[in-house]
CSV table of C-alpha atoms in Angstrom, one decimal:
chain,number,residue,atom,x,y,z
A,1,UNK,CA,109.7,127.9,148.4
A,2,UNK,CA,107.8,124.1,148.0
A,3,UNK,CA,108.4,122.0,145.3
A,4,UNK,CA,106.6,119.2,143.9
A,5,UNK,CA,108.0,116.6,142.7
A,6,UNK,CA,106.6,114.2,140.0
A,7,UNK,CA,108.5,111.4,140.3
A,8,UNK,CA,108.1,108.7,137.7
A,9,UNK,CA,108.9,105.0,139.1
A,10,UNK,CA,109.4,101.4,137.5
A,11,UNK,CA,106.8,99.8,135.9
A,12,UNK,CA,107.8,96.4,136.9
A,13,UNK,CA,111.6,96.2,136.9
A,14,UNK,CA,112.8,97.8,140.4
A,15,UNK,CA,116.5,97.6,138.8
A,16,UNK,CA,115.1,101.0,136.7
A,17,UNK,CA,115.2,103.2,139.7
A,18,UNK,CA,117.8,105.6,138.9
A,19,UNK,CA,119.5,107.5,141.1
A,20,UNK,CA,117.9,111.0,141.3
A,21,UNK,CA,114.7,109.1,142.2
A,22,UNK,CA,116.4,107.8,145.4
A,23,UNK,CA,118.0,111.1,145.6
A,24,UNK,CA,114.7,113.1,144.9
A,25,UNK,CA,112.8,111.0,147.8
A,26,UNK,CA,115.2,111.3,150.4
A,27,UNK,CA,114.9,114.9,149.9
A,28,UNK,CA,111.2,115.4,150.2
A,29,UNK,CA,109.2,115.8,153.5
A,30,UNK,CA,106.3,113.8,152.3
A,31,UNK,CA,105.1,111.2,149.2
A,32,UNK,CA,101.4,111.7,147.8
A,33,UNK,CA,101.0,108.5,146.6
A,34,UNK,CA,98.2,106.9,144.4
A,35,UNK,CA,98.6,103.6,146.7
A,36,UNK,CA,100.5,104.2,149.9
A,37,UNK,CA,101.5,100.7,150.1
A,38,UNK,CA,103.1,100.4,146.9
A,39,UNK,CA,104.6,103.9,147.6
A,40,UNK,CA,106.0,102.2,151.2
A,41,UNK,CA,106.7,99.2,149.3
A,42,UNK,CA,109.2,101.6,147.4
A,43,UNK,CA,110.8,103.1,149.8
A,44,UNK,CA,111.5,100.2,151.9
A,45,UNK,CA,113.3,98.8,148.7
A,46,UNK,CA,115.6,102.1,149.2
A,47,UNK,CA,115.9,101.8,152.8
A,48,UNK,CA,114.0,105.0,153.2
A,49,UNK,CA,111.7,106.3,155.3
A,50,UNK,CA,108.8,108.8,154.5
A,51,UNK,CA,105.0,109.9,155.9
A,52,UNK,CA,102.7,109.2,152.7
A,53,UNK,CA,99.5,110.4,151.8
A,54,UNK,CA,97.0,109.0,149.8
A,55,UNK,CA,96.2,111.0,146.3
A,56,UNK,CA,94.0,108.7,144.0
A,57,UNK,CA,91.6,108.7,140.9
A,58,UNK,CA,88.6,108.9,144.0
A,59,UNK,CA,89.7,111.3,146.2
A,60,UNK,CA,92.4,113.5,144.0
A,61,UNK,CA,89.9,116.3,143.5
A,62,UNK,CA,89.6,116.7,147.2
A,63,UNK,CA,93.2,115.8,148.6
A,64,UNK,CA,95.0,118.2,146.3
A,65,UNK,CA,93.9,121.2,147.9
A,66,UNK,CA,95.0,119.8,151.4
A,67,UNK,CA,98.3,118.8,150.1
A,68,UNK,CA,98.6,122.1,149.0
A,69,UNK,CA,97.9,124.1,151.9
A,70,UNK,CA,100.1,122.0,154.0
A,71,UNK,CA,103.0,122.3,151.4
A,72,UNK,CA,102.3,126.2,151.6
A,73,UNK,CA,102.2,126.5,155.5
A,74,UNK,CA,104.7,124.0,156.5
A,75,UNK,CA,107.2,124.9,153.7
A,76,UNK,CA,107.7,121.1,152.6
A,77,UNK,CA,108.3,119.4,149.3
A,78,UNK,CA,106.4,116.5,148.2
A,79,UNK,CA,107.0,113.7,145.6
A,80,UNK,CA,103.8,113.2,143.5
A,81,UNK,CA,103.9,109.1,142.7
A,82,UNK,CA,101.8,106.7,141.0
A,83,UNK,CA,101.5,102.6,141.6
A,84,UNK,CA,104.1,101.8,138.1
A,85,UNK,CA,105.6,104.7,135.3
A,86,UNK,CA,104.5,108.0,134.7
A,87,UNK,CA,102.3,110.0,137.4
A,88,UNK,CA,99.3,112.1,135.5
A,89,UNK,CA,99.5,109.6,132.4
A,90,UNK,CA,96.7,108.0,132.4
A,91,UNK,CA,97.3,107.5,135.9
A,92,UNK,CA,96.1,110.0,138.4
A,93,UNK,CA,98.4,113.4,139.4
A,94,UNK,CA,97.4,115.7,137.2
A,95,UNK,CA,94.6,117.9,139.6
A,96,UNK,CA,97.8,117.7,142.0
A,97,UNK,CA,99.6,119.1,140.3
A,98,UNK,CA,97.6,121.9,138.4
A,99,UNK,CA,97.1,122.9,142.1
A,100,UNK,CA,100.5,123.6,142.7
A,101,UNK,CA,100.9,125.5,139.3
A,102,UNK,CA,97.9,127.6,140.3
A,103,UNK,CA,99.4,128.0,143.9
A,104,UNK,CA,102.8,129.2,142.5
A,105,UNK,CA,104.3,126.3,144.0
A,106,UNK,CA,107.6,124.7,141.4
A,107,UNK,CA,107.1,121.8,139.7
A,108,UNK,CA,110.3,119.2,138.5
A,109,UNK,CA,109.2,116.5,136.7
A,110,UNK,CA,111.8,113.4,137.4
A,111,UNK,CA,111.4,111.7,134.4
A,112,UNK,CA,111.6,107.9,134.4
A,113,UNK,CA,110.1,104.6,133.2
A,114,UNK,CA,107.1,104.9,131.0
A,115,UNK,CA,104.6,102.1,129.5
A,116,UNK,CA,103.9,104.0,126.4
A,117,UNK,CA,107.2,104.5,125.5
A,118,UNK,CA,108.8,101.3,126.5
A,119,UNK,CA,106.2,99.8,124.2
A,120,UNK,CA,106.6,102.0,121.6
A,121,UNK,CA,110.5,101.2,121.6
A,122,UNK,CA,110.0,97.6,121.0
A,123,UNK,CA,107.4,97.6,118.7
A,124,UNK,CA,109.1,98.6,115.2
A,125,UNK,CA,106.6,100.5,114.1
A,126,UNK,CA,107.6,104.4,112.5
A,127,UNK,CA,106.4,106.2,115.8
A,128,UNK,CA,107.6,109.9,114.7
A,129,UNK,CA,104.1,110.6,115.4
A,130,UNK,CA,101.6,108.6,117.4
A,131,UNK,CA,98.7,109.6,120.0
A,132,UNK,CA,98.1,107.8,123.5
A,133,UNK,CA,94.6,107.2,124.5
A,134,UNK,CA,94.6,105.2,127.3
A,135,UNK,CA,91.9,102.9,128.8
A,136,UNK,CA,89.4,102.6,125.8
A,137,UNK,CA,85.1,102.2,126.4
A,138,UNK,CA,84.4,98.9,127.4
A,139,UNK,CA,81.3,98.6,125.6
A,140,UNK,CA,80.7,97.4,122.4
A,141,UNK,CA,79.5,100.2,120.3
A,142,UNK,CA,81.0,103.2,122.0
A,143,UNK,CA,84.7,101.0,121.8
A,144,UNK,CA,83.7,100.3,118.0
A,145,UNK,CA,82.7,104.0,117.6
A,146,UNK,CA,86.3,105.1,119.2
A,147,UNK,CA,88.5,102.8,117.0
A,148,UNK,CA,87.0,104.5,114.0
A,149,UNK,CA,87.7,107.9,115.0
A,150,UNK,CA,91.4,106.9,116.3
A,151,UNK,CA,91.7,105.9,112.1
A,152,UNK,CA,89.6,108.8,110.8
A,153,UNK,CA,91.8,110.9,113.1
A,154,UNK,CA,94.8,110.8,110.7
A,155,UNK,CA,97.8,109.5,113.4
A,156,UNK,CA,99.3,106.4,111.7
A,157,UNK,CA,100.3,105.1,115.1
A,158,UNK,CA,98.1,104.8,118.5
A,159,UNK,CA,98.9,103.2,121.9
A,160,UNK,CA,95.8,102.1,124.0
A,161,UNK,CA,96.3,100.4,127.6
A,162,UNK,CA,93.7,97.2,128.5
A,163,UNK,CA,93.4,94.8,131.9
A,164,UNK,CA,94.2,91.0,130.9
A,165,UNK,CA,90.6,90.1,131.9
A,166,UNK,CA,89.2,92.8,128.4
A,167,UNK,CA,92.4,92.6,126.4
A,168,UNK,CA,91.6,89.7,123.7
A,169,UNK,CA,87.9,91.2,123.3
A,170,UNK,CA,89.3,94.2,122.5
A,171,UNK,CA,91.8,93.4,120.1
A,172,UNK,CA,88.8,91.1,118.3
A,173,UNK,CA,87.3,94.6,118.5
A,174,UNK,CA,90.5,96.0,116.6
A,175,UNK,CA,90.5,93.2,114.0
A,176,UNK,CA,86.9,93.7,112.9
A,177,UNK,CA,87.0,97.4,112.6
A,178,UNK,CA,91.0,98.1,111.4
A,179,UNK,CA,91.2,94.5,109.5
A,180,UNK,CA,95.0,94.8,108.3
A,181,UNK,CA,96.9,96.9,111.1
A,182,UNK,CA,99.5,95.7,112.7
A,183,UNK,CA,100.0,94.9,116.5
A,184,UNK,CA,102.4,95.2,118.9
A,185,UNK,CA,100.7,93.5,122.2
A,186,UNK,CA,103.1,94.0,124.9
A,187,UNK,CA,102.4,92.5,128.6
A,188,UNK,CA,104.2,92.8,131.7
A,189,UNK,CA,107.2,95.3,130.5
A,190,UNK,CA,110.6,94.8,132.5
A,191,UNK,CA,108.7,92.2,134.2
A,192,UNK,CA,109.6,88.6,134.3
A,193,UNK,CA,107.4,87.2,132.1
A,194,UNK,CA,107.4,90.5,130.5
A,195,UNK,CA,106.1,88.9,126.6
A,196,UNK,CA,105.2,91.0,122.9
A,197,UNK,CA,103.4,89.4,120.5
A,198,UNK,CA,103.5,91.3,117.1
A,199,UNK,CA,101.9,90.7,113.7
A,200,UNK,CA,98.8,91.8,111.7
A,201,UNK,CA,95.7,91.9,114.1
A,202,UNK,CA,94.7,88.7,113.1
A,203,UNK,CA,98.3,87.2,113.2
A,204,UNK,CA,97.9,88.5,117.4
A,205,UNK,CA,94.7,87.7,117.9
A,206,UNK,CA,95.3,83.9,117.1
A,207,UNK,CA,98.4,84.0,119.4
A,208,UNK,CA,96.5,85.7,122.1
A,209,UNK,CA,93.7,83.2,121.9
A,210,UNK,CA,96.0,80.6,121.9
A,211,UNK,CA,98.1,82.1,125.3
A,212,UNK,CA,96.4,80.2,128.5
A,213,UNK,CA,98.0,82.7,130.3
A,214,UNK,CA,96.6,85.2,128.7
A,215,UNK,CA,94.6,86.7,131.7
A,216,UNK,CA,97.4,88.1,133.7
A,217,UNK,CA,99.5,90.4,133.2
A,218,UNK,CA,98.9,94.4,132.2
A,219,UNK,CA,99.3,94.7,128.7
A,220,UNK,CA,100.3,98.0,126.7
A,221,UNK,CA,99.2,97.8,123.0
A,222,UNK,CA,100.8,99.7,120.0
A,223,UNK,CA,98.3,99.8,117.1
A,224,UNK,CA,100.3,100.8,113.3
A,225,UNK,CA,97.6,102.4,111.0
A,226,UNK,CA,99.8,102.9,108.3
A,227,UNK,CA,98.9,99.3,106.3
A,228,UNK,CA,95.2,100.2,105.7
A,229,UNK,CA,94.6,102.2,103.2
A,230,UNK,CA,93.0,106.1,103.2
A,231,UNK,CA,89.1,106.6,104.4
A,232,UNK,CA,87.0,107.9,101.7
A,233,UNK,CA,86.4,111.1,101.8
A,234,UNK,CA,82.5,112.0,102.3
A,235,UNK,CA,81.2,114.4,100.4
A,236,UNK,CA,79.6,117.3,102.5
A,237,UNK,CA,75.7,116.5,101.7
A,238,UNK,CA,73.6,119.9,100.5
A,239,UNK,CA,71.1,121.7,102.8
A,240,UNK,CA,67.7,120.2,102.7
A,241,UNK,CA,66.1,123.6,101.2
A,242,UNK,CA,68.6,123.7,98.5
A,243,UNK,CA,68.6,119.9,97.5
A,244,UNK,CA,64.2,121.1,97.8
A,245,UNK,CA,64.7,123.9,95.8
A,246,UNK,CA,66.8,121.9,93.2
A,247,UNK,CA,63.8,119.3,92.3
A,248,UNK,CA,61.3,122.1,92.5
A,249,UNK,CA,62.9,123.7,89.7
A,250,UNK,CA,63.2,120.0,88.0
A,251,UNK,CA,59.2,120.3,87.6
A,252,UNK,CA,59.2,118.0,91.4
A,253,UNK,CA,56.4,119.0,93.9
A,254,UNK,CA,57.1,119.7,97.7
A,255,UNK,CA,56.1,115.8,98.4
A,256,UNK,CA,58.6,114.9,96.1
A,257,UNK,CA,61.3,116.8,96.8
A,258,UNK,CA,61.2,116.7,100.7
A,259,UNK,CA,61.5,112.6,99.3
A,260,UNK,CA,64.8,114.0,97.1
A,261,UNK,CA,66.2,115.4,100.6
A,262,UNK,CA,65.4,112.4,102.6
A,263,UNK,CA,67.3,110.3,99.9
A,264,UNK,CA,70.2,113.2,100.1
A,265,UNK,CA,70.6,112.4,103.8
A,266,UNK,CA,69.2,115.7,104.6
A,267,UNK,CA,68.1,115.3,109.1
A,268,UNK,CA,64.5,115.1,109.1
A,269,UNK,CA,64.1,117.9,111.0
A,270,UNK,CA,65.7,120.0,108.6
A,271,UNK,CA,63.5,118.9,106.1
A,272,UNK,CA,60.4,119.8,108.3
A,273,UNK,CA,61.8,123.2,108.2
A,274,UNK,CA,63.2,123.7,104.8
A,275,UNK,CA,59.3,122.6,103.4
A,276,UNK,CA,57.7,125.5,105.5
A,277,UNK,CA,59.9,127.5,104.3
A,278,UNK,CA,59.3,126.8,100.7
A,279,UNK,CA,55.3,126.4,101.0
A,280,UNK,CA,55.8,130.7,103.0
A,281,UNK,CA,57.6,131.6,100.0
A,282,UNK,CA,55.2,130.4,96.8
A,283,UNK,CA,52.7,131.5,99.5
A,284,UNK,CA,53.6,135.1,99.0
């Protein structure tokens, strides 16, 4: 039977290759590969030598079917790699190898370096329970509008990837919105000029501003929550035809109260319909 492998590879530091990855490529027939030439790159560092395929964010959809049915028909195993860390996290893999499950075709992970993690490690922060989201929206409001929900959404720790060329905008993004979390801004892991910068947001954002370097690099960011204190909780506002009926009965007429629902918060449109309502009910 085929097997796919998902082989996890260093994130910078070539010295992290451990031995089942060597062991786990020289067994394989073939490498699907997010960037052949870093995959070649690789396995020249090994002394190995493998066909690879490309199998990339563009063309994943598409390639994982083919690497499939060759797998099937041939009888081969393949190692499933992306360009640095973890394949399918936040990197591409994961139509791969959903293919394979739905083939019947084994999966083994071989577990290995990952961003997230390595970040997490060094950061300090109480990590029983965080949530990974990646690359966040580049624009303004939909980025603002994403921060808010990652604190309304309760986990006190959040880790959040960003290029060098967006990282200090974002983290002037973070400071605005979470004023009083904490930072762990980690760039180049296991890389030699790997660097962290932790503080308060405002504490980091000086220091990044400050880095004339700051542009290169990938950076990995570990956001604590934990400092600010709880949201408010908003009150669930009333229907518009009860907050309506309400001033009615107050002595109100249906001018004022569909004013008393707009003031409640009550959609418009619900309003619209909660006064035809009332005006077919005295009507009868």
């Amino acid at each position: 039977m085929p097997t796919l492998y998902v082989v996890a590879t260093p994130i910078g530091n070539l010295s992290d290759l451990s031995p089942r990855v060597r062991e786990t490529l020289e067994r394989v027939d073939l490498v699907a590969a997010e960037d052949t030439r870093m995959a070649m790159k690789l396995l020249n560092h090994l002394g190995l030598s493998r066909p690879a395929v490309s199998c990339h964010r563009h063309n994943e959809e598409s390639r994982a079917s083919v690497i499939i049915e060759r797998m099937i028909a041939e009888n081969i195993d393949v190692a499933l790699t992306c360009d640095a860390g973890t394949p399918a996290i936040s990197d591409p893999g994961n139509r791969l190898v959903d293919a394979a499950w739905r083939a019947g075709i084994r999966v083994v992970p071989v577990c290995g370096p990952s961003a997230t993690v390595t970040a997490l490690s060094a950061s300090g922060f109480d990590a029983r329970e965080f949530a990974f989201y990646g690359f966040l929206p580049r624009e303004k409001k939909p980025l603002i509008e994403k921060l808010e929900a990652i604190r309304a959404g309760g986990v006190p720790i959040a880790v959040v990837y960003e290029s060098p060329h967006r990282v200090v905008n974002l983290i002037e993004a973070i400071d605005r919105t979470l004023p009083g979390c904490n930072l762990a801004v980690c760039c180049d892991l296991t890389k030699l000029y790997e660097a962290i910068y932790r503080g308060t947001s405002a504490e980091v954002l000086e220091k990044m501003r400050a880095n004339p370097n700051v542009e290169k690099g990938e950076y990995c960011l570990v956001i604590d929550l934990s400092p600010l204190p709880p949201l408010e909780k908003k009150s669930e506002a009333l229907p518009a035809d009860v907050v309506m009926l309400r001033a009615i009965l107050d002595g109100a007429d249906l001018d004022e109260a569909a004013n008393a629902a707009r003031e409640a918060g009550c959609p418009r449109n619900d309003i619209y319909r909660a006064r035809l309502k009332i005006q077919s009910l005295f009507e009868e």
